[in-house]
Short mmCIF file of C-alpha atoms and ligand atoms in Angstrom, two decimals:
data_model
loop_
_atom_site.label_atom_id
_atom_site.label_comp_id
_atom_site.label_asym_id
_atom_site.label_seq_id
_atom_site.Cartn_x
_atom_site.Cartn_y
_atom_site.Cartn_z
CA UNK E 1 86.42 107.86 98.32
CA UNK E 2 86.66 108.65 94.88
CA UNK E 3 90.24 109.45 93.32
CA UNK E 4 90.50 111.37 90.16
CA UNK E 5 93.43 111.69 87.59
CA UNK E 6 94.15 114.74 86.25
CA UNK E 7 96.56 114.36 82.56
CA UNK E 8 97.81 117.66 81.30
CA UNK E 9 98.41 117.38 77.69
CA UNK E 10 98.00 120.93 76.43
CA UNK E 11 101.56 121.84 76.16
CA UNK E 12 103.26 122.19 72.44
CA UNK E 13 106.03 120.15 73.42
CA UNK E 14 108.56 122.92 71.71
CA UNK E 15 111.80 121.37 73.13
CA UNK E 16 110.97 117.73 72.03
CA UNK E 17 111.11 119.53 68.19
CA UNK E 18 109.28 117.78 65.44
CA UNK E 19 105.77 119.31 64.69
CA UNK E 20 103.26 117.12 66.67
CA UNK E 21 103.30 117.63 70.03
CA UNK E 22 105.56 114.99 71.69
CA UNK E 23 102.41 113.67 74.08
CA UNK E 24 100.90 111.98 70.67
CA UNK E 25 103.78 110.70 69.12
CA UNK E 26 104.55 106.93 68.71
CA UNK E 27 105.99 105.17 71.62
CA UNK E 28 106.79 101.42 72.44
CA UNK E 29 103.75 100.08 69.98
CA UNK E 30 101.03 103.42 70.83
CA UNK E 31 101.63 106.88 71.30
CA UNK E 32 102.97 108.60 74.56
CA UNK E 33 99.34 109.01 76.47
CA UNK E 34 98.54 105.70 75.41
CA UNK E 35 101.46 104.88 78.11
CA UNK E 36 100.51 107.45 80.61
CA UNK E 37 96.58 106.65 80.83
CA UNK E 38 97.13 103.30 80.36
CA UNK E 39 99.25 103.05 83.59
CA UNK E 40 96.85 104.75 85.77
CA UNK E 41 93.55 102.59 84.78
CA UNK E 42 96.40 99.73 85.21
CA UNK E 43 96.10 100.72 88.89
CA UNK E 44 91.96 100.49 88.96
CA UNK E 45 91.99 104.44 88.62
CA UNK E 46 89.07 105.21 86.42
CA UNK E 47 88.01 108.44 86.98
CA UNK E 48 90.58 110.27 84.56
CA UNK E 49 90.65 114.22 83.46
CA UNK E 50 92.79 114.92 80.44
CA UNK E 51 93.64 118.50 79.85
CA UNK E 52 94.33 118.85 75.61
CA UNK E 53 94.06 121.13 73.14
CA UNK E 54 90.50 120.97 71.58
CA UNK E 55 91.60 121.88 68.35
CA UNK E 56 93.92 119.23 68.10
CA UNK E 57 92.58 116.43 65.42
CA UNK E 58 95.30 113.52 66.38
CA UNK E 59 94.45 114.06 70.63
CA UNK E 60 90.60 113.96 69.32
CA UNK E 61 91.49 110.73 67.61
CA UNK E 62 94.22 108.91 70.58
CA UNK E 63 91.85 110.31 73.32
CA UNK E 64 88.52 109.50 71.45
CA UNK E 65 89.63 105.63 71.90
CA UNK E 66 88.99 105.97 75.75
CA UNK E 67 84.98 106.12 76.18
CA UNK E 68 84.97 107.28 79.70
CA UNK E 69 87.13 110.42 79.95
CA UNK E 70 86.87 113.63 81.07
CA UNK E 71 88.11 116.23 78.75
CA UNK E 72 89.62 120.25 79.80
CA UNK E 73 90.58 122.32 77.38
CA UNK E 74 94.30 123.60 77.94
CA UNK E 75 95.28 126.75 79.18
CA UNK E 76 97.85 129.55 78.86
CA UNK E 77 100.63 127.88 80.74
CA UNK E 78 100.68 123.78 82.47
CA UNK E 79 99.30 125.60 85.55
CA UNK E 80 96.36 127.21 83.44
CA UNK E 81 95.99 123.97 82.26
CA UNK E 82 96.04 122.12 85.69
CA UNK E 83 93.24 125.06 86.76
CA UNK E 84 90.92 124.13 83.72
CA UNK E 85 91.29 120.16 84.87
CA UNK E 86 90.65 120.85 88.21
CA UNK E 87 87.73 122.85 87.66
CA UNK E 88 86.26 120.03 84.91
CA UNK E 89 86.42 117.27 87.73
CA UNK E 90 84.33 119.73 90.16
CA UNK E 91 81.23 118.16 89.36
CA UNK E 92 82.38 114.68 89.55
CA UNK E 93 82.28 114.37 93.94
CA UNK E 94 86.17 113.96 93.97
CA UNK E 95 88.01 113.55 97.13
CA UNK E 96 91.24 113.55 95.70
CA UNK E 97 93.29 113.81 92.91
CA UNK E 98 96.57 113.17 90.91
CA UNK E 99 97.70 115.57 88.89
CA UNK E 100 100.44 113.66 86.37
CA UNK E 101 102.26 114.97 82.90
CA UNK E 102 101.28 113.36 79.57
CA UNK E 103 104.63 113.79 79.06
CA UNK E 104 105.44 111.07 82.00
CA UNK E 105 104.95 107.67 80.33
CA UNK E 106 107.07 105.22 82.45
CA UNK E 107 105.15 106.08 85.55
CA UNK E 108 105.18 102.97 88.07
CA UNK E 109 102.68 100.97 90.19
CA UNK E 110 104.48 101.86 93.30
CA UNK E 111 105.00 105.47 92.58
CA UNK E 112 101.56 105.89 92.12
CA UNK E 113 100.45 103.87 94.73
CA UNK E 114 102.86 105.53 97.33
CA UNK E 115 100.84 109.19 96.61
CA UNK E 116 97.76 107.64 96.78
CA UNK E 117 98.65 105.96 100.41
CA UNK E 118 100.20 109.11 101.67
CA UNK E 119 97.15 111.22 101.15
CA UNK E 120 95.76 109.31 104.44
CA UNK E 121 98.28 111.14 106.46
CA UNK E 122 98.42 114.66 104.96
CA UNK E 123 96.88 116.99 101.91
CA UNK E 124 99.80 116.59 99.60
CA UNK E 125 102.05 114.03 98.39
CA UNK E 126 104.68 113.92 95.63
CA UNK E 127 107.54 111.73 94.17
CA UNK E 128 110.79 112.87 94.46
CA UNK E 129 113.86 112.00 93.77
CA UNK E 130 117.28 112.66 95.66
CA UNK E 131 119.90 114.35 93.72
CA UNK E 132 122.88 112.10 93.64
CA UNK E 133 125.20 114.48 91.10
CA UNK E 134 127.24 117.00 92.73
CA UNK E 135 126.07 120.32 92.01
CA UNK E 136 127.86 123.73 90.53
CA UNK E 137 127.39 127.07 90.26
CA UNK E 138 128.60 128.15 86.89
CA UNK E 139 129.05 131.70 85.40
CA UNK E 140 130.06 132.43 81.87
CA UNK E 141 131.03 128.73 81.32
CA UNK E 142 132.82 128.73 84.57
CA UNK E 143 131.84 126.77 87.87
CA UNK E 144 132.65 129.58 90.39
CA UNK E 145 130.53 127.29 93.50
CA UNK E 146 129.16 124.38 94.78
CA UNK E 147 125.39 123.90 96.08
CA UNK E 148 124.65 121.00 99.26
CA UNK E 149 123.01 118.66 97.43
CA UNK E 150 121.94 116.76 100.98
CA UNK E 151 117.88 118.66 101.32
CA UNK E 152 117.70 118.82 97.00
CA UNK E 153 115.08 116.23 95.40
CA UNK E 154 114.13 116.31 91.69
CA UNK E 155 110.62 116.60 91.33
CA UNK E 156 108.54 113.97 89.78
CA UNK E 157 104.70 113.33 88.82
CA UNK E 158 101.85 112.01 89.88
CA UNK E 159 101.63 115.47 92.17
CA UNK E 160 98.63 114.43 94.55
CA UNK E 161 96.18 116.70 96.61
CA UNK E 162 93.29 116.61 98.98
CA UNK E 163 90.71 117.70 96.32
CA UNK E 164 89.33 120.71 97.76
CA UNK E 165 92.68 122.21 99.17
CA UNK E 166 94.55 121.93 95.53
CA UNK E 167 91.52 123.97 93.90
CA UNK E 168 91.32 126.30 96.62
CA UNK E 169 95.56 126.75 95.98
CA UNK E 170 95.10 126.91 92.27
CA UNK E 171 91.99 129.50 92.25
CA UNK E 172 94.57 131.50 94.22
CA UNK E 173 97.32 131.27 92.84
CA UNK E 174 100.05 133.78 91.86
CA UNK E 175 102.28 133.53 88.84
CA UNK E 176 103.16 130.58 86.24
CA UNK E 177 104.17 127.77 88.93
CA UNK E 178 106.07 124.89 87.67
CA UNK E 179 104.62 122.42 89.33
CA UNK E 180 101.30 121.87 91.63
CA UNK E 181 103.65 121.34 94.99
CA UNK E 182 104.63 124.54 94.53
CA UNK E 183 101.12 125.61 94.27
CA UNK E 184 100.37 124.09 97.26
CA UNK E 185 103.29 125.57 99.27
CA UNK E 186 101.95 129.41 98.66
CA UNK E 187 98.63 127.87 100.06
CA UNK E 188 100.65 126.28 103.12
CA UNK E 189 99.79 122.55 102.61
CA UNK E 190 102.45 120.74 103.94
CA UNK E 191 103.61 118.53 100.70
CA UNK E 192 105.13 114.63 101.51
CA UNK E 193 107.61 113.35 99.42
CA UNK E 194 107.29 110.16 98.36
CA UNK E 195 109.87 107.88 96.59
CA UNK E 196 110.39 109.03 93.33
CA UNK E 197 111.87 106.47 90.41
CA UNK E 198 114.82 107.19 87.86
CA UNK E 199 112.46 105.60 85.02
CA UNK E 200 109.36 108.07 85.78
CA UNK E 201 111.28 110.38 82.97
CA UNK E 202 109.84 113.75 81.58
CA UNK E 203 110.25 113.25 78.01
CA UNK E 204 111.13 116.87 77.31
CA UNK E 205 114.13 116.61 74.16
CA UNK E 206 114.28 114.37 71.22
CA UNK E 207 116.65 111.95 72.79
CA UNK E 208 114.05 111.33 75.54
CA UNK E 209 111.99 109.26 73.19
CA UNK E 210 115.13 106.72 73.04
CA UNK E 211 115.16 106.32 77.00
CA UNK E 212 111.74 105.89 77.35
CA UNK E 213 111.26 103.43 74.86
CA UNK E 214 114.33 101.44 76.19
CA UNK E 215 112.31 101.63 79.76
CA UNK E 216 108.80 100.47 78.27
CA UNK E 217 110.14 97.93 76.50
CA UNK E 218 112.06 96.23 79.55
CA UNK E 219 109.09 96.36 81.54
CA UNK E 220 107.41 95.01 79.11
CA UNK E 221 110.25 91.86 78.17
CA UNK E 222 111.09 91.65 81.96
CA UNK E 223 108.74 88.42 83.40
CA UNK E 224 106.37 89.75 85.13
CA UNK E 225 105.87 88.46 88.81
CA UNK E 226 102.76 86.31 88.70
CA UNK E 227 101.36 85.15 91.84
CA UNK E 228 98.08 82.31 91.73
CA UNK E 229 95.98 81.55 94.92
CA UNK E 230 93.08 79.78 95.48
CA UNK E 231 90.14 79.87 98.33
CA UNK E 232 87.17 77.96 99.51
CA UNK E 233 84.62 78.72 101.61
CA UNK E 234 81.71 76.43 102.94
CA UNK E 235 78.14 77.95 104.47
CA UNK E 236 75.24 75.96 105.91
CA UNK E 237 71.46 76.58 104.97
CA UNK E 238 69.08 77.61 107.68
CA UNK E 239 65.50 79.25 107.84
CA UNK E 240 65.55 82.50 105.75
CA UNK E 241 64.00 83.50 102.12
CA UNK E 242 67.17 84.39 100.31
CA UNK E 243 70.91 83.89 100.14
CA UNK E 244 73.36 86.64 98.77
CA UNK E 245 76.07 84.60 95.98
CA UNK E 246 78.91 87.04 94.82
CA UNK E 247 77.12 90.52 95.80
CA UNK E 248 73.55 89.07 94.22
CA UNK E 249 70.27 88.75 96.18
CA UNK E 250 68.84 85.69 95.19
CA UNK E 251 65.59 84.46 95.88
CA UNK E 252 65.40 80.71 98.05
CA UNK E 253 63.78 79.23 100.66
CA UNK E 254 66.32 78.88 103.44
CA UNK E 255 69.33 81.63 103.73
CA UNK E 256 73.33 80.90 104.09
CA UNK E 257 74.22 81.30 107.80
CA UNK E 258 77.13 82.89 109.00
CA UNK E 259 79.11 85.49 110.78
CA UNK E 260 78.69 88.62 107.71
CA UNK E 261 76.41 88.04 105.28
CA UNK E 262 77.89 84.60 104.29
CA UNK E 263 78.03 85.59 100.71
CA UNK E 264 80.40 82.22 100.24
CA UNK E 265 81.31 83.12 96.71
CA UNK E 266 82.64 86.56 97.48
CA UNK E 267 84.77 84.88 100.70
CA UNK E 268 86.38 82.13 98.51
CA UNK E 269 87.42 85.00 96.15
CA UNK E 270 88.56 87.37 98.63
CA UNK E 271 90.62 84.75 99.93
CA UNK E 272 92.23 83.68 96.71
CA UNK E 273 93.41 86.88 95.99
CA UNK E 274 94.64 87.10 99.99
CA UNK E 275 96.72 83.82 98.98
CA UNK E 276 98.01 85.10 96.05
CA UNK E 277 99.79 87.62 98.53
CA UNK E 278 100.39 84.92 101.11
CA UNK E 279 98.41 87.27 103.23
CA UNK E 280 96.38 84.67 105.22
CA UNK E 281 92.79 84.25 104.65
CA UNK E 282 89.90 86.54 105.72
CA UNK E 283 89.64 85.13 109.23
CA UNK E 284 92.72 87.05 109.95
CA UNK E 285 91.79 90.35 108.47
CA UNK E 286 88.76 90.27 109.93
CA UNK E 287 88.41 88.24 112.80
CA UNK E 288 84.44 86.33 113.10
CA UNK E 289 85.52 86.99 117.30
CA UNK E 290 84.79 90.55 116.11
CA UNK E 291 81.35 91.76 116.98
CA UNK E 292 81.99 95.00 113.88
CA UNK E 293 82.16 92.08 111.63
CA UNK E 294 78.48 90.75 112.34
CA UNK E 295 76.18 90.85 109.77
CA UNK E 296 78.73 92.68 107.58
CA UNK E 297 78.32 93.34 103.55
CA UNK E 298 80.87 91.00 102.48
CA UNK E 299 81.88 93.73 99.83
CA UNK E 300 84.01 95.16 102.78
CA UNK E 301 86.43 92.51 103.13
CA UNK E 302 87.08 91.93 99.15
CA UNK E 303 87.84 95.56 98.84
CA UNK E 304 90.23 95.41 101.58
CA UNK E 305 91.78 92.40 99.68
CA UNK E 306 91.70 94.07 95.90
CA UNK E 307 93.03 97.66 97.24
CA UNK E 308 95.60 95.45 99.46
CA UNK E 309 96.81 93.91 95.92
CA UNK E 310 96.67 97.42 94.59
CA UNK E 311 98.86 99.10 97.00
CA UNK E 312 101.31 96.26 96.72
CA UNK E 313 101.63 97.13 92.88
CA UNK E 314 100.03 93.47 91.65
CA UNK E 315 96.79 94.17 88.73
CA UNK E 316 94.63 91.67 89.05
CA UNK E 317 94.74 89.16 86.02
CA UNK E 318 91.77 87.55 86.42
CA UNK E 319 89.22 85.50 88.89
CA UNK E 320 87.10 82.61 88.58
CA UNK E 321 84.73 81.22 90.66
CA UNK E 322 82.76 78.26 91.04
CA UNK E 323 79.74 77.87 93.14
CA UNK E 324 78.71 74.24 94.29
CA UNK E 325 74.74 73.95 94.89
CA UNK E 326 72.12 72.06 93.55
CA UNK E 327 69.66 74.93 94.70
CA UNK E 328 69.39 77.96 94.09
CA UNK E 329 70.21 77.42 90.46
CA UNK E 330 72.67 80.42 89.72
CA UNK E 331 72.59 80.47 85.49
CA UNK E 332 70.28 82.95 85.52
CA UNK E 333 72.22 85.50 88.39
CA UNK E 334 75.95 84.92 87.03
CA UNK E 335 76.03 87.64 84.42
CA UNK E 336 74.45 89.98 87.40
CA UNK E 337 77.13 88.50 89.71
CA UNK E 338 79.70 88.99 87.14
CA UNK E 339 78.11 92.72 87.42
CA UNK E 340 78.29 93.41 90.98
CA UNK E 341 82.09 91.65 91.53
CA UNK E 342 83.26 94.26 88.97
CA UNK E 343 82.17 97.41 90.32
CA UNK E 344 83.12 96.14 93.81
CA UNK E 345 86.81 95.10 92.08
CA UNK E 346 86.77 98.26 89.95
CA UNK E 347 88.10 95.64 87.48
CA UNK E 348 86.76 94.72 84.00
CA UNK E 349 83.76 92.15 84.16
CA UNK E 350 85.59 90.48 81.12
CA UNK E 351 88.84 89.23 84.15
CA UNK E 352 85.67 87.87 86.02
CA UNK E 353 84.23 84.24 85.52
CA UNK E 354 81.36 82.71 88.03
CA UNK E 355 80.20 79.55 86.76
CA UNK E 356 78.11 77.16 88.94
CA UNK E 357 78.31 73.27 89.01
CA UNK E 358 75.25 71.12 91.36
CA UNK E 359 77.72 67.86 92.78
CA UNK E 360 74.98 65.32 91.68
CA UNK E 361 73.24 65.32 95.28
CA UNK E 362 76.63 63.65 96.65
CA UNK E 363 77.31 64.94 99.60
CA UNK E 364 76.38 68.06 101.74
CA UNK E 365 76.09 70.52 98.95
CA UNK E 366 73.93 67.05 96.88
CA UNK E 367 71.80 67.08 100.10
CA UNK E 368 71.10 70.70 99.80
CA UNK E 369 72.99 71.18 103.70
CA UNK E 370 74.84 73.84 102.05
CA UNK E 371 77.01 75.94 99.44
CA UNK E 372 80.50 75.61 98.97
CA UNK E 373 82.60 77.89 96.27
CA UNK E 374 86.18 77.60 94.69
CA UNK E 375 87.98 80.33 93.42
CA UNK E 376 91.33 81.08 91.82
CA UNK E 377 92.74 84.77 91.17
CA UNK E 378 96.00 85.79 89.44
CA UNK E 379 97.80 88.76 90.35
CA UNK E 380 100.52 90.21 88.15
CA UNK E 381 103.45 92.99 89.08
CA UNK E 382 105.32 94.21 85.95
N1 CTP D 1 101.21 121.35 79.67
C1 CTP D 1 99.87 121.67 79.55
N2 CTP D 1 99.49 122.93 79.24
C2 CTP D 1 100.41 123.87 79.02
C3 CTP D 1 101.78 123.58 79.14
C4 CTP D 1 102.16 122.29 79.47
O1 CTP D 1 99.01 120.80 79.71
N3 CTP D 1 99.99 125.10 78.69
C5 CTP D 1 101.58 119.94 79.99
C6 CTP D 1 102.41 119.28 78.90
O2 CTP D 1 101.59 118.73 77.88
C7 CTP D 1 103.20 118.24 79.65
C8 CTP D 1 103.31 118.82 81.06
O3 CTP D 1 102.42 119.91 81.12
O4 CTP D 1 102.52 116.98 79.70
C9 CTP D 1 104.73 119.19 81.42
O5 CTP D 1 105.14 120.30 80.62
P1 CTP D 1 106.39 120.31 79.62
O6 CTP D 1 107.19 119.09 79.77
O7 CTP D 1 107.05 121.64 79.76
O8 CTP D 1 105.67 120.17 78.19
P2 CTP D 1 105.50 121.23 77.07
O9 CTP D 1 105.16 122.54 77.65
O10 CTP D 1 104.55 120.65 76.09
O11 CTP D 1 106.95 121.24 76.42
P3 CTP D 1 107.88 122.50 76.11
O12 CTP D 1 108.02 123.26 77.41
O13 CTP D 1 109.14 121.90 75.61
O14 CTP D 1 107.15 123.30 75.07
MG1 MG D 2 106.58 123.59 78.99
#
């Protein structure tokens, strides 16, 4: 499943005043996308579109800071723009994507997370928010009605879409729609609203700049909710030619037995990051009474455990591991470890430390009975 980000950025940002369009202006210590791109890779989302204008030398400069991105060129209106994105990620096998304003910096963990989880139930999802002011009709400077407020939400960004039904909607499209829900109502989806959040502001006049700094810089003064857990996992050698540490084949005379694969580095860290959640340990995720579970790539249960983490709104800090053998020696596989825990994490290999240690033949790891592995993860919610 790969999930793709789509940034527009084209606009001229007219009503924000000031010359440089208000998505590269300074904000909270970096400029406005800094915020906005920041928060999404924040979230393990790496597969990100921005739609700018290509003549623009200060987005060549903020956006040329971000190696992996996929640039659009903007179009006549934010839906041309949206169009251009869309049709940029094409080539890149998406399965779904979030289609967010630049102009959105104070987007949340748990407003993206809660489009991401409601694309398993339908094609669209969106944030909204419920309008809580009472509403008038006014004329000439006069209010001459009400409007129910009770079915009215105030529509926010990330806008997400089954991949192929949101191009489909935009290739046909009629007219300069505000927004990509309203896209996808002329093509019929049915859209989901999600919770929305008073501090995912559209920084659209001058003043805005004022709020949203105020908002990034409580998050960023605001302790952050830190959680620690550790894990430990124990397999026994028994006939075999290899044994598989952290998502690495390694060479050996005798294999690791166990239920899955009995990769006992990635189980120690899978279960560090489930007690950093105070989510139980692996056994009860994925009971070893389970026949599915036989033989299984141990890959399975740590991405259940990272995108668990993920759609509770925690990043994960860091993770380090320890492996206790005296055989196989594992200096030589740890950068490759290091490697193959990252892509698996979709987290930078720079948060992930394997070190090995032998337990000077004491014991059943000294007597070469077995591996055992230690492992500590952080997670942090802003
Ligand atoms: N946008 C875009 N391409 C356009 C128009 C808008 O990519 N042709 C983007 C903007 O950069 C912004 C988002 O769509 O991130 C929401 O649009 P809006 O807030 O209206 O931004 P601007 O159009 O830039 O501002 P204004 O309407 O005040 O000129
Ligand atoms: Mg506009």
């Amino acid at each position: 499943m790969t999930i793709a980000v789509l940034i527009v950025a084209a606009g001229k940002g007219t009503r924000a005043g000031g010359g440089l369009a208000k998505q590269w202006r300074p904000l909270a210590g970096k400029t406005v996308i800094d915020h906005t791109i920041d928060a999404f890779l924040a979230q393990g989302l790496k597969t990100i579109c921005v739609v700018r204008d290509p003549d623009c030398e200060v987005a060549a400069e903020v956006l040329g800071s971000y190696p992996d991105l996929i640039l659009a060129d903007g179009g006549l209106d934010r839906a041309g723009s949206v169009r251009n994105g869309l049709i940029a990620l094409q080539k890149h096998g998406i399965n779904r994507v979030l289609i967010h304003d630049a102009a959105r910096p104070c987007v949340s963990a748990s407003v993206i997370q809660a489009v991401i989880e409601a694309l398993d139930h339908g094609p669209a999802a969106a944030p909204g928010l419920p309008v809580t002011d009472a509403l008038w009709i006014g004329q000439d400077g006069a209010v001459i009605g009400t409007q129910d407020r009770s079915a009215l939400f105030a529509a926010q960004t990330p806008q997400a879409f089954h991949f192929d039904a949101i191009l489909a909607a935009h290739l046909a499209a009629q007219g300069d729609a505000a927004d990509d829900v309203e896209v996808a109502r002329q093509a019929e989806l049915s859209v989901q609203i999600t919770p929305g959040d008073s501090n995912n502001i559209k920084i659209t006049r001058p003043e805005d700049f004022t709020r949203a700094e105020t908002i990034l810089r409580t998050s960023m003064t605001t302790l952050p909710d830190i959680r620690l857990g550790n894990g430990y996992d124990v397999h026994r050698f028994g006939p075999g030619d290899h044994v598989t540490l952290c998502g690495v084949r390694v060479p050996h005379d005798r294999s690791l037995q166990g239920h899955s694969d009995a990769d006992v580095g990635m189980h120690a860290v899978t279960d560090a990051l489930y007690g950093a959640m105070a989510e139980g340990d692996i056994g009860r995720h994925f009971p070893p009474s389970d026949p599915q579970w036989k033989g299984a790539d141990s890959a399975i249960f740590l991405r259940h455990a990272v995108e668990l983490a993920r759609s509770k709104g925690f990043q994960i800090g860091n993770i380090d591991c320890t492996l206790v053998c005296e055989y196989p020696k594992v200096g030589p596989h740890a950068e490759a470890m290091r490697d193959a825990m990252a892509a698996i994490m979709t987290l930078d290999r720079d948060r992930i430390s394997i070190k090995a240690t032998t337990s000077e033949r004491l014991g059943f790891t000294g007597r070469g009975e077995g591996i055992a592995a230690l492992a500590t993860a952080t997670l942090v919610r802003a």
